[in-house]
Coordinates of C-alpha atoms and ligand atoms in Angstrom, one line a residue:
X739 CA -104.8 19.8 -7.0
X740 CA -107.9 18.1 -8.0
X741 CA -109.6 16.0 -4.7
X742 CA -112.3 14.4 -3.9
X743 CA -113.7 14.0 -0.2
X744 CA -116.0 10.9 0.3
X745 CA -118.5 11.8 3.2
X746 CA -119.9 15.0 4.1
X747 CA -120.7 15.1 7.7
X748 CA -118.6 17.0 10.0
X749 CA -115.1 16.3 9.2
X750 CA -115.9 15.9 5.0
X751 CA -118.1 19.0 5.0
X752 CA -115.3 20.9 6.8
X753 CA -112.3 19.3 4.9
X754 CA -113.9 19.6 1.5
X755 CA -114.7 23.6 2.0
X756 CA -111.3 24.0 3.6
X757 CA -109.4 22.3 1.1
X758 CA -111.3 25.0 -1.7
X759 CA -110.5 28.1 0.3
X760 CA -106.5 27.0 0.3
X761 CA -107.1 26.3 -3.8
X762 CA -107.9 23.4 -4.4
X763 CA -110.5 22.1 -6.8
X764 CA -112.7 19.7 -4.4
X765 CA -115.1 17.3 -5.4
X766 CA -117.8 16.4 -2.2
X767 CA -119.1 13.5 -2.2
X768 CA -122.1 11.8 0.2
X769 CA -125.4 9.3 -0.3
X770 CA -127.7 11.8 1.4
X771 CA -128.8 13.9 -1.1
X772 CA -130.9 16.7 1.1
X773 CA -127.2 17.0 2.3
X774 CA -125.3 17.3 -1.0
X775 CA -128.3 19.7 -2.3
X776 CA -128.0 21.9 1.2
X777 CA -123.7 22.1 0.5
X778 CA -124.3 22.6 -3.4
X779 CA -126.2 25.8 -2.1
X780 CA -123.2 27.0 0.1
X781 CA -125.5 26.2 2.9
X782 CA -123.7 24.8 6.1
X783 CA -126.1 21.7 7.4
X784 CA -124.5 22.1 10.6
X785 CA -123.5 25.0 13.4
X786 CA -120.0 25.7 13.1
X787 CA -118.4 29.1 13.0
X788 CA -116.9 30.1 10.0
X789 CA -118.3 27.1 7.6
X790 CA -120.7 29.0 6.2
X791 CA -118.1 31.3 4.9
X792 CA -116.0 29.2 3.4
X793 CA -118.7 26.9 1.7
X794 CA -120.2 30.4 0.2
X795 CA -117.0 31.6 -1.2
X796 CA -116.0 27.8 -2.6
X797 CA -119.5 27.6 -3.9
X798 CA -119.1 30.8 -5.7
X799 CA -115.6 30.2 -7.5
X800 CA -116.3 26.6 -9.2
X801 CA -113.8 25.2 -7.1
X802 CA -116.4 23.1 -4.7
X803 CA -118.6 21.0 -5.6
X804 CA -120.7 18.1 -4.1
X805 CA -122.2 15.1 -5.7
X806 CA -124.4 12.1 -4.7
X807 CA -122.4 10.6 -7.6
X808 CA -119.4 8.8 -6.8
X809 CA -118.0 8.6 -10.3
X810 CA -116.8 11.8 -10.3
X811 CA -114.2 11.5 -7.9
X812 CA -112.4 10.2 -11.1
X813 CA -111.3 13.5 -11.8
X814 CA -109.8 13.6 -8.4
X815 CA -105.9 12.0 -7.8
X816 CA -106.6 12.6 -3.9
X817 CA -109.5 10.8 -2.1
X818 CA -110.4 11.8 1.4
X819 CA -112.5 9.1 3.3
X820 CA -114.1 10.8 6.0
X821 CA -117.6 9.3 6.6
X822 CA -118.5 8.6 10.4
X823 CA -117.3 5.4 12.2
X824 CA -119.9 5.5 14.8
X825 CA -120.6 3.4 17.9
X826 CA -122.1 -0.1 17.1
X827 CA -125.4 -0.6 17.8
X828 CA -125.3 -3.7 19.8
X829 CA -121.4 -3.3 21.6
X830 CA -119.1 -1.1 22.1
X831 CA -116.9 -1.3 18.9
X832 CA -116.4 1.1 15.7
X833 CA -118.8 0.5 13.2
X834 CA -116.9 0.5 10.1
X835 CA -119.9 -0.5 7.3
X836 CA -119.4 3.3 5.9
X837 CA -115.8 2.8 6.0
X838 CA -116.0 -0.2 3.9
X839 CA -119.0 1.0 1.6
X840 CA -117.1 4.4 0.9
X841 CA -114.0 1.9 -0.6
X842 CA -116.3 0.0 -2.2
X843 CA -117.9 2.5 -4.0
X844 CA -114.8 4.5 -4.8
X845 CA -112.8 1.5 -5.8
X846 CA -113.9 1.3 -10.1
X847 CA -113.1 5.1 -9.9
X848 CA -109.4 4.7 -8.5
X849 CA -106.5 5.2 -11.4
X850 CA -103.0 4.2 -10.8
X851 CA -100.8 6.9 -9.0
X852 CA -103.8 8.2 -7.3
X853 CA -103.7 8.8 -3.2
X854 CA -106.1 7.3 -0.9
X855 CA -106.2 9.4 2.4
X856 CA -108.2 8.0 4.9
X857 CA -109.3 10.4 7.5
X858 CA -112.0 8.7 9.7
X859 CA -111.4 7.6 13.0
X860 CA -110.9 3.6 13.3
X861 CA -109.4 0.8 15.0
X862 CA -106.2 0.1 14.6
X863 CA -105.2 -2.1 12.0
X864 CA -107.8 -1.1 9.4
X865 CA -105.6 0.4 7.4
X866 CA -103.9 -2.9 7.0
X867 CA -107.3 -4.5 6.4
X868 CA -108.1 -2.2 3.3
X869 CA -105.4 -1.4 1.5
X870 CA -105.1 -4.6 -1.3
X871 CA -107.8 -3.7 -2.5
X872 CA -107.2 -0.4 -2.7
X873 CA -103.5 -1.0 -3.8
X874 CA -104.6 -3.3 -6.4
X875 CA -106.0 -0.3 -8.5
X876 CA -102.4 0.9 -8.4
X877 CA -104.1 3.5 -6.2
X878 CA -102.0 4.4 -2.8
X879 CA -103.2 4.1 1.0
X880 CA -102.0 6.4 3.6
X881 CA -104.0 7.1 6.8
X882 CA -104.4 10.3 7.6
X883 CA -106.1 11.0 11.0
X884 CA -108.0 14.3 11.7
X885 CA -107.9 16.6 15.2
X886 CA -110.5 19.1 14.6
X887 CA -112.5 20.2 17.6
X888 CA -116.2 21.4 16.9
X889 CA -116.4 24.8 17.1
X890 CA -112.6 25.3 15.9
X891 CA -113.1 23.3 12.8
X892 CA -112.2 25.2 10.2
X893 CA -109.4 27.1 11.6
X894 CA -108.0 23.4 13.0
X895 CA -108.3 22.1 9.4
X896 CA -106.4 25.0 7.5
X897 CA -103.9 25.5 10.3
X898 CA -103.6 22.5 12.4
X899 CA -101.2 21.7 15.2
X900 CA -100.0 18.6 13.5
X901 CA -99.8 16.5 10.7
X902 CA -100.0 12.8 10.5
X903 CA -99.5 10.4 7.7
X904 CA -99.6 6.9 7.9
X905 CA -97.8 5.6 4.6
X906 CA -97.8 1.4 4.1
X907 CA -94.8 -0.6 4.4
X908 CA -94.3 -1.0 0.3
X909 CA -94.1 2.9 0.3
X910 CA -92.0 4.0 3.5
X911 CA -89.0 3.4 1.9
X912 CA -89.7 5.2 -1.3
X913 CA -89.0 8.5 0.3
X914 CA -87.1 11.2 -2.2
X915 CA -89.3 9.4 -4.8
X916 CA -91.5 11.6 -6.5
X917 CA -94.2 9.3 -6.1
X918 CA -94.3 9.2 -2.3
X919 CA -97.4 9.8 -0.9
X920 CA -96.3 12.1 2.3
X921 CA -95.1 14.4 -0.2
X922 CA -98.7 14.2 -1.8
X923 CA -100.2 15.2 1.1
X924 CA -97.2 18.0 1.6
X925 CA -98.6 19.6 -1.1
X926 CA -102.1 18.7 -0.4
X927 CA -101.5 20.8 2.8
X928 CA -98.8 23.7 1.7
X929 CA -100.2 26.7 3.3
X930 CA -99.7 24.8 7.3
X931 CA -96.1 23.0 5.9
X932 CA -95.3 26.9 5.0
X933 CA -96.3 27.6 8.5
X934 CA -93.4 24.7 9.2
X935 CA -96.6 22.4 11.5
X936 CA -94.6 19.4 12.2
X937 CA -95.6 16.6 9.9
X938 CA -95.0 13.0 11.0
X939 CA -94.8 10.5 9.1
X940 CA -95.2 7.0 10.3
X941 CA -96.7 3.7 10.2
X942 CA -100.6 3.1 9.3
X943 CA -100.9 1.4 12.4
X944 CA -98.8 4.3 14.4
X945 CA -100.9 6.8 12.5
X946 CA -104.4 5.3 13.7
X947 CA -103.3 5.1 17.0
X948 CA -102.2 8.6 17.5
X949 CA -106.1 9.6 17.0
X950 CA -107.3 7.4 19.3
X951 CA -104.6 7.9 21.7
X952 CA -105.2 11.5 21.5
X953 CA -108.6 11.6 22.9
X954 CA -108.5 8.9 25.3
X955 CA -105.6 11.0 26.6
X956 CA -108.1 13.9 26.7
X957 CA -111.3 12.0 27.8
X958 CA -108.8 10.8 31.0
X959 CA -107.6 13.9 32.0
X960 CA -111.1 15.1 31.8
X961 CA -112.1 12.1 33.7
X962 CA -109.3 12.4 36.4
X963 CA -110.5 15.7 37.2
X964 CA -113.9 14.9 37.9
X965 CA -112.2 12.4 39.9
X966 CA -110.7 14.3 42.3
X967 CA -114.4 15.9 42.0
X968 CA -115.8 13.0 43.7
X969 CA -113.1 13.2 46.2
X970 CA -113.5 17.1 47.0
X971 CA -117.1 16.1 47.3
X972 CA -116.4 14.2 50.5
X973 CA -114.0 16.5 51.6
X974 CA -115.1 19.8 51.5
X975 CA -112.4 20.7 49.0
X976 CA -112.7 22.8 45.8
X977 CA -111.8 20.8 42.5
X978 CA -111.6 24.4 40.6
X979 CA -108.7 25.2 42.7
X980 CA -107.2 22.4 42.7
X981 CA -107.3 22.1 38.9
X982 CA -106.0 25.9 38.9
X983 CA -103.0 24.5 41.3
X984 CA -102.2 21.6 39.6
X985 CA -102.6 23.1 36.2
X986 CA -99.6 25.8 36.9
X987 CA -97.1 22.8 36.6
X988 CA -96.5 23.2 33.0
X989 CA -96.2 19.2 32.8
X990 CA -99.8 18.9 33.7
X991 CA -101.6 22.4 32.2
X992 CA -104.6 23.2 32.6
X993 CA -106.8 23.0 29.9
X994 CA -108.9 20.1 30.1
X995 CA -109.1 19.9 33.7
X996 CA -112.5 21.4 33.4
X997 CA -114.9 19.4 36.5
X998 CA -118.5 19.3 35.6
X999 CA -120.7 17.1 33.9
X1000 CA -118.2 15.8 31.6
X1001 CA -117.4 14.5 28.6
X1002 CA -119.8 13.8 25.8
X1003 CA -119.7 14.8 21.5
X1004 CA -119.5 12.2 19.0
X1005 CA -115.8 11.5 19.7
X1006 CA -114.7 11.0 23.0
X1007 CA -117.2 8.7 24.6
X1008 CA -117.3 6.4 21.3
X1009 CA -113.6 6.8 21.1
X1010 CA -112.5 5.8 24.0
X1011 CA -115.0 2.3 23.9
X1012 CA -113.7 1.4 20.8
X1013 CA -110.0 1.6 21.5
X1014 CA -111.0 -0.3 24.6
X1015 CA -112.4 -3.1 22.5
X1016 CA -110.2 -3.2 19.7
X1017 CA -107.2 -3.7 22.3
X1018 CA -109.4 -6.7 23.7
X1019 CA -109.3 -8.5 20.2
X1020 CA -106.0 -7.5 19.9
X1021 CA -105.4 -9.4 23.3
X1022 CA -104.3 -6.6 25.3
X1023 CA -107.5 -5.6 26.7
X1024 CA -105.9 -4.8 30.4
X1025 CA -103.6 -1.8 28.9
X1026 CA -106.2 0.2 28.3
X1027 CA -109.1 -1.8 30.8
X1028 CA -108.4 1.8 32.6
X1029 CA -111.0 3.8 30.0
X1030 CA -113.4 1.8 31.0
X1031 CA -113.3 3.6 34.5
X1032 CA -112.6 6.7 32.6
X1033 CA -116.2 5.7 30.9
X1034 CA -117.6 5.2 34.1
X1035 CA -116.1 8.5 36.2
X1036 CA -117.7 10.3 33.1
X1037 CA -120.8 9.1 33.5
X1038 CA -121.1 8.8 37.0
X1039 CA -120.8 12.9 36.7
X1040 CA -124.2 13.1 35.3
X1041 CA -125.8 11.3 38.5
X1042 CA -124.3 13.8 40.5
X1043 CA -125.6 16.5 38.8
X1044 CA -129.5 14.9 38.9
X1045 CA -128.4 14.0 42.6
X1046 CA -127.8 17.9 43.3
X1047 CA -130.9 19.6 41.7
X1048 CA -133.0 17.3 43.8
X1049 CA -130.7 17.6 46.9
X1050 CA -131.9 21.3 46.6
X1051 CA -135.0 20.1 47.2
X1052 CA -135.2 18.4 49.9
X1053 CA -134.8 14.8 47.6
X1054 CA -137.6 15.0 45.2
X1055 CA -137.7 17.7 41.6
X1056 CA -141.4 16.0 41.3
X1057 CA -143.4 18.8 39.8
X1058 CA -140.4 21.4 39.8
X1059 CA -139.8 23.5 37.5
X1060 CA -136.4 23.3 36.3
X1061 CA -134.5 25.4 33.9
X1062 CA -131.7 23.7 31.4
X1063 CA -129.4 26.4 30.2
X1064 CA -128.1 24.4 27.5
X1065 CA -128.4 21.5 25.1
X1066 CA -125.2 21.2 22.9
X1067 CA -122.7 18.5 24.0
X1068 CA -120.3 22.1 24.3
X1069 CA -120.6 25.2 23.2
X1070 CA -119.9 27.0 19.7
X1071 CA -121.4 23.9 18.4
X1072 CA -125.3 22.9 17.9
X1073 CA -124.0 19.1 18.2
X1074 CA -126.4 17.1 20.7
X1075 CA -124.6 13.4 20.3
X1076 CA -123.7 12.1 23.5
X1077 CA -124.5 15.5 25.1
X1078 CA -124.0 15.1 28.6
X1079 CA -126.4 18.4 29.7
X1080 CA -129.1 16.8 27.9
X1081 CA -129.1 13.4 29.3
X1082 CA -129.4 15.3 32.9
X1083 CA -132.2 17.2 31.2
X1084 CA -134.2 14.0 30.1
X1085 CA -133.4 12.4 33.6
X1086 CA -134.7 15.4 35.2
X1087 CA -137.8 14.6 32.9
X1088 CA -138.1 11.0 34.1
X1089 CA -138.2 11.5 37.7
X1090 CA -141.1 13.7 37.0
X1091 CA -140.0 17.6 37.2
X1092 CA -140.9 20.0 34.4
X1093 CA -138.1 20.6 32.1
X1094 CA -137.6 23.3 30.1
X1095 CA -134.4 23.6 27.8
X1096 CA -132.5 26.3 26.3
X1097 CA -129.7 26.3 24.0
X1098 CA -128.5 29.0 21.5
X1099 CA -128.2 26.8 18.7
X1100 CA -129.0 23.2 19.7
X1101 CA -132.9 23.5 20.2
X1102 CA -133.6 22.2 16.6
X1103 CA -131.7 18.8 17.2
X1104 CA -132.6 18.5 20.7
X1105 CA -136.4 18.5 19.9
X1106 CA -135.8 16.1 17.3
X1107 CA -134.3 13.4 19.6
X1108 CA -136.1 14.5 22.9
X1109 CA -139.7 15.9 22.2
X1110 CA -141.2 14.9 25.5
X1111 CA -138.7 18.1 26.8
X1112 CA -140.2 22.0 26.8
X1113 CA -137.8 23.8 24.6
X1114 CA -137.9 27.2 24.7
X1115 CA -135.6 29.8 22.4
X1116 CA -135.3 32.6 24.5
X1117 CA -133.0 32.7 27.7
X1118 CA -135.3 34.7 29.6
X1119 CA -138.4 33.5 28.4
X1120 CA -137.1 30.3 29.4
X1121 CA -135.7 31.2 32.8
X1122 CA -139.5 32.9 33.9
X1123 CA -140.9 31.2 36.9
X1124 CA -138.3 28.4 37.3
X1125 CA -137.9 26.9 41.1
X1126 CA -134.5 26.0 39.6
X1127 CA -131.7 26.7 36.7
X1128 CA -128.9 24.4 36.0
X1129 CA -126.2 25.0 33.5
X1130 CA -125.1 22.2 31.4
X1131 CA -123.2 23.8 28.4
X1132 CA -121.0 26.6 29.4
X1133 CA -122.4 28.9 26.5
X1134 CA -121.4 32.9 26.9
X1135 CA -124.9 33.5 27.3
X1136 CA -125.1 32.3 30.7
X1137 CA -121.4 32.4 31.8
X1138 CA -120.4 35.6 31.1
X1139 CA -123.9 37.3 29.9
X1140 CA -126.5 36.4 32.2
X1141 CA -126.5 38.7 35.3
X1142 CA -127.9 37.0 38.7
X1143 CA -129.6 39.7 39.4
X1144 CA -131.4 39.6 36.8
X1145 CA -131.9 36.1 36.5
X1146 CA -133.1 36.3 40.1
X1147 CA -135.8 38.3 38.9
X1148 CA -137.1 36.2 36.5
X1149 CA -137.0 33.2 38.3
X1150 CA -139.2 31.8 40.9
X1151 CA -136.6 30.2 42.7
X1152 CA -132.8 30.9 43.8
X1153 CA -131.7 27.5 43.3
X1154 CA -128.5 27.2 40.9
X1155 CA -126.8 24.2 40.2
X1156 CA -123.6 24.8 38.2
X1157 CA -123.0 21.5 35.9
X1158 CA -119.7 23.3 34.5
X1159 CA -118.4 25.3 36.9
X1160 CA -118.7 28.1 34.7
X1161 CA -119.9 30.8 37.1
X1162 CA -118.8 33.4 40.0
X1163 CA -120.3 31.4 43.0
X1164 CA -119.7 34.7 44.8
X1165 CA -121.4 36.6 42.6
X1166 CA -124.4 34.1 42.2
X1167 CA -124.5 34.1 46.3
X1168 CA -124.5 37.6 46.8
X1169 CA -127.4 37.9 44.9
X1170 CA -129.1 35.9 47.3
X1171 CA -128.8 32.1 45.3
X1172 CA -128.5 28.9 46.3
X1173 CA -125.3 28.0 44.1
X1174 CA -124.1 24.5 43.9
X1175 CA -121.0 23.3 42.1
X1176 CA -119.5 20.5 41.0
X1177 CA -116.8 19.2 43.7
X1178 CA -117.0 22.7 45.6
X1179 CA -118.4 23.2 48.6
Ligands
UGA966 C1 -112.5 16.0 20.4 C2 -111.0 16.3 20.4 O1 -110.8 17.4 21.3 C3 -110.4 16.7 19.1 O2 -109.0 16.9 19.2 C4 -110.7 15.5 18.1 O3 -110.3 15.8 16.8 C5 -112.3 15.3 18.1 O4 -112.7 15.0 19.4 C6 -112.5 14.2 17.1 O5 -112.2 13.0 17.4 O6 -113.0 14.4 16.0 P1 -114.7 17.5 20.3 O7 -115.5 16.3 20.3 O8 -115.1 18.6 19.3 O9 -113.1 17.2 20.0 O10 -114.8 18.2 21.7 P2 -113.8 18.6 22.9 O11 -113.5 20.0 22.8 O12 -112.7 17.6 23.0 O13 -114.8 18.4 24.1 C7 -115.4 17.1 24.4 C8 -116.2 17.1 25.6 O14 -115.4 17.2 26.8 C9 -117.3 18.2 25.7 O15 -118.5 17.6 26.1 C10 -116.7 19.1 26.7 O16 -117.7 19.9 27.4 C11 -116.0 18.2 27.6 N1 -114.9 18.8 28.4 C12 -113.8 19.4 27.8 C13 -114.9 18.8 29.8 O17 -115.9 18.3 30.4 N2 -113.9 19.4 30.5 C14 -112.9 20.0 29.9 O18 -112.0 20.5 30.6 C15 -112.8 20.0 28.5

């Protein structure tokens, strides 16, 4: 099938290399053009595992292609939208302006019987919003959320654990028909309907709420953990236990009861604001008034974690040196939006202790946004002469590969504050540290 993909950030870069590799002829399309010249070269702008691959081989067989040109998506009879809805500047709604420029543009290039397949996250009821002018090209709307995790990318895009269409009310009763959409997007996608991944097909509306329902599900359970953090704080509990307890009931699980700094990336946090205000203009602002605590628990996580270092010392980190292991929002990913381990970093910073920050692939971006910071490549080099380390992305590098014996060696002091509850306390103790979790005692 011939496709075009209309924004080439994370989730167009991704789709539009993935889409190749299952044989399809993809046409990428974005407005920056050091981006469309970087992909043209099968280079990956980005850190994620396996892109590079993909983009190389796609590259390489004529099947991929990018453009700053939006006219040739005319040679496409499926367009992806999947440019970035990102926080507003000045509240806390989606800002759909790429949304509405991608139509825009793509609109005088839209034949009859072609399939738009919006993938971006937005507010409910876009969908709606968009589609006479989409369907007034004879052109076909379905919404088509995405579930990729960064860092799992690829393999979530060629074999996801779930498909969702959101057809329009003109077309949900055209099924059989070989005109209907869903089964353009069955075939879009026939290596994962081989696989039998359940596709649903539903609503727009229904369809651009799963998204968003999904990660404020995920951003609350994250949150509720770090909760009963908080709690185990004044308790004396241990929230790792408790989470390991818990997370045996097969109703609850355990993934994503993971008590730490939490929650950043340029999903959840923005995700979970904009459902929030999208419900208030919808009227129903009090069903979901909860993720605004969920916000706040979040947030209030990276307080504690300041609140810690300098509890180590005595109250103040003035003129302490203090090791950041870690700068990516998680890790597998060099993604710094939102990141949770580097807003403790810069506040670290502002109450005057000297920072220095690793990160096995996030340094480049971090100095960009954060140059007042000491960034330093090497994990030793950067752990020599600290008075204290803190951990802020769970990297292997420091969960499973940094020894604290060795690590004792090269820092000044023992002091180790563990913002993701990634490491053996034992083991750090025994070597003679000063560990400090989050919600252990
Ligand atoms: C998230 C969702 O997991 C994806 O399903 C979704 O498709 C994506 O957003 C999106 O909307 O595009 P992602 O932002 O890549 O994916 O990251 P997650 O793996 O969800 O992690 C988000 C944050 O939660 C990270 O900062 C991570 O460190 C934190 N986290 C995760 C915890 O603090 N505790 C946990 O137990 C798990």
């Amino acid at each position: 099938m011939r496709l075009s993909v209309i924004g080439c950030g994370y989730l167009g870069a991704v789709h539009a290399a993935a889409m190749a590799s299952i044989g399809h002829e993809v046409i990428g399309i974005d407005v920056d053009s050091r981006k469309v010249e970087s992909l043209s070269r099968g280079e990956a702008p980005f850190y994620e595992p396996h892109l590079q691959e993909l983009l190389t081989a796609g590259v390489a067989s004529g099947r991929l292609r990018f453009t700053t040109d939006v006219s040739e998506a005319s040679g496409a009879s499926v367009h992806f939208i999947g440019v970035g809805t990102p926080q507003q500047k000045d509240g806390s709604a989606a800002d759909l302006t790429y949304v509405n420029a991608a139509v825009d543009a793509l609109l005088p290039h839209l034949s009859a019987g072609d399939v738009v397949a919006g993938k971006s996250t937005v507010p409910v009821g876009t969908a709606a919003e968009l589609a006479p002018r989409i369907e007034a090209t004879g052109a076909t709307l379905v919404w088509n959320p995405e579930f990729l995790r960064e860092g799992w990318a690829v393999k979530d895009t060629i074999e996801p654990d779930r498909l969702v269409v959101g057809v329009g009310p003109s077309k949900s009763s055209a099924t059989g028909e070989k005109t209907d959409p869903a089964d353009v997007l069955r075939e879009v996608y026939h290596p994962a309907i081989a696989k039998n991944t359940p596709f649903i097909v539903t609503d727009w509306a229904t369809a651009e709420l799963v998204k968003v329902a999904a990660n404020a599900f995920l951003a609350t359970k994250i949150s509720f953990i770090n909760a009963m953090a908080e709690i185990a704080e004044v308790t004396g509990a241990d929230v790792t236990q408790l989470a390991d307890a818990i997370g045996h009931d097969v109703r609850i699980g355990r993934r994503f009861l993971g008590a730490g700094i939490g929650f950043g990336g340029g999903c959840l946090p923005k995700d979970i604001r904009a459902f929030a205000a999208r419900a208030e203009e919808l009227g129903r602002g009090e069903s979901v008034a909860f993720l605004r605590e969920v916000d706040a628990i979040n947030l209030r996580r990276r307080d504690r974690a300041v609140d810690l270092v300098a509890e180590a010392f005595d109250g103040s980190v003035f003129k302490k040196k203090i090791t950041v292991l870690g700068a990516a929002f998680k890790p597998h990913s060099d993604d710094i939006r939102d990141s949770p381990g580097l807003d403790v970093a810069v506040r670290l910073h502002g109450l005057g202790a000297s920072v220095t920050v690793t990160d096995p692939a996030a340094i480049r971006n971090a100095r960009r946004l954060h140059p007042q910071l000491t960034y330093v490549e090497d994990r030793d080099e950067a752990l020599r002469g600290a008075d204290a380390v803190i951990v802020v992305t769970e990297w292997d590098e420091y969960r499973r590969q940094l020894a604290p014996e060795h690590a004792g060696n090269l820092a000044t002091g023992r002091i180790i504050v563990d913002g993701r509850n990634c490491l053996d306390a034992g083991a750090w103790r025994a070597a003679g540290w000063a560990y400090f979790g989050m919600g252990r005692p």
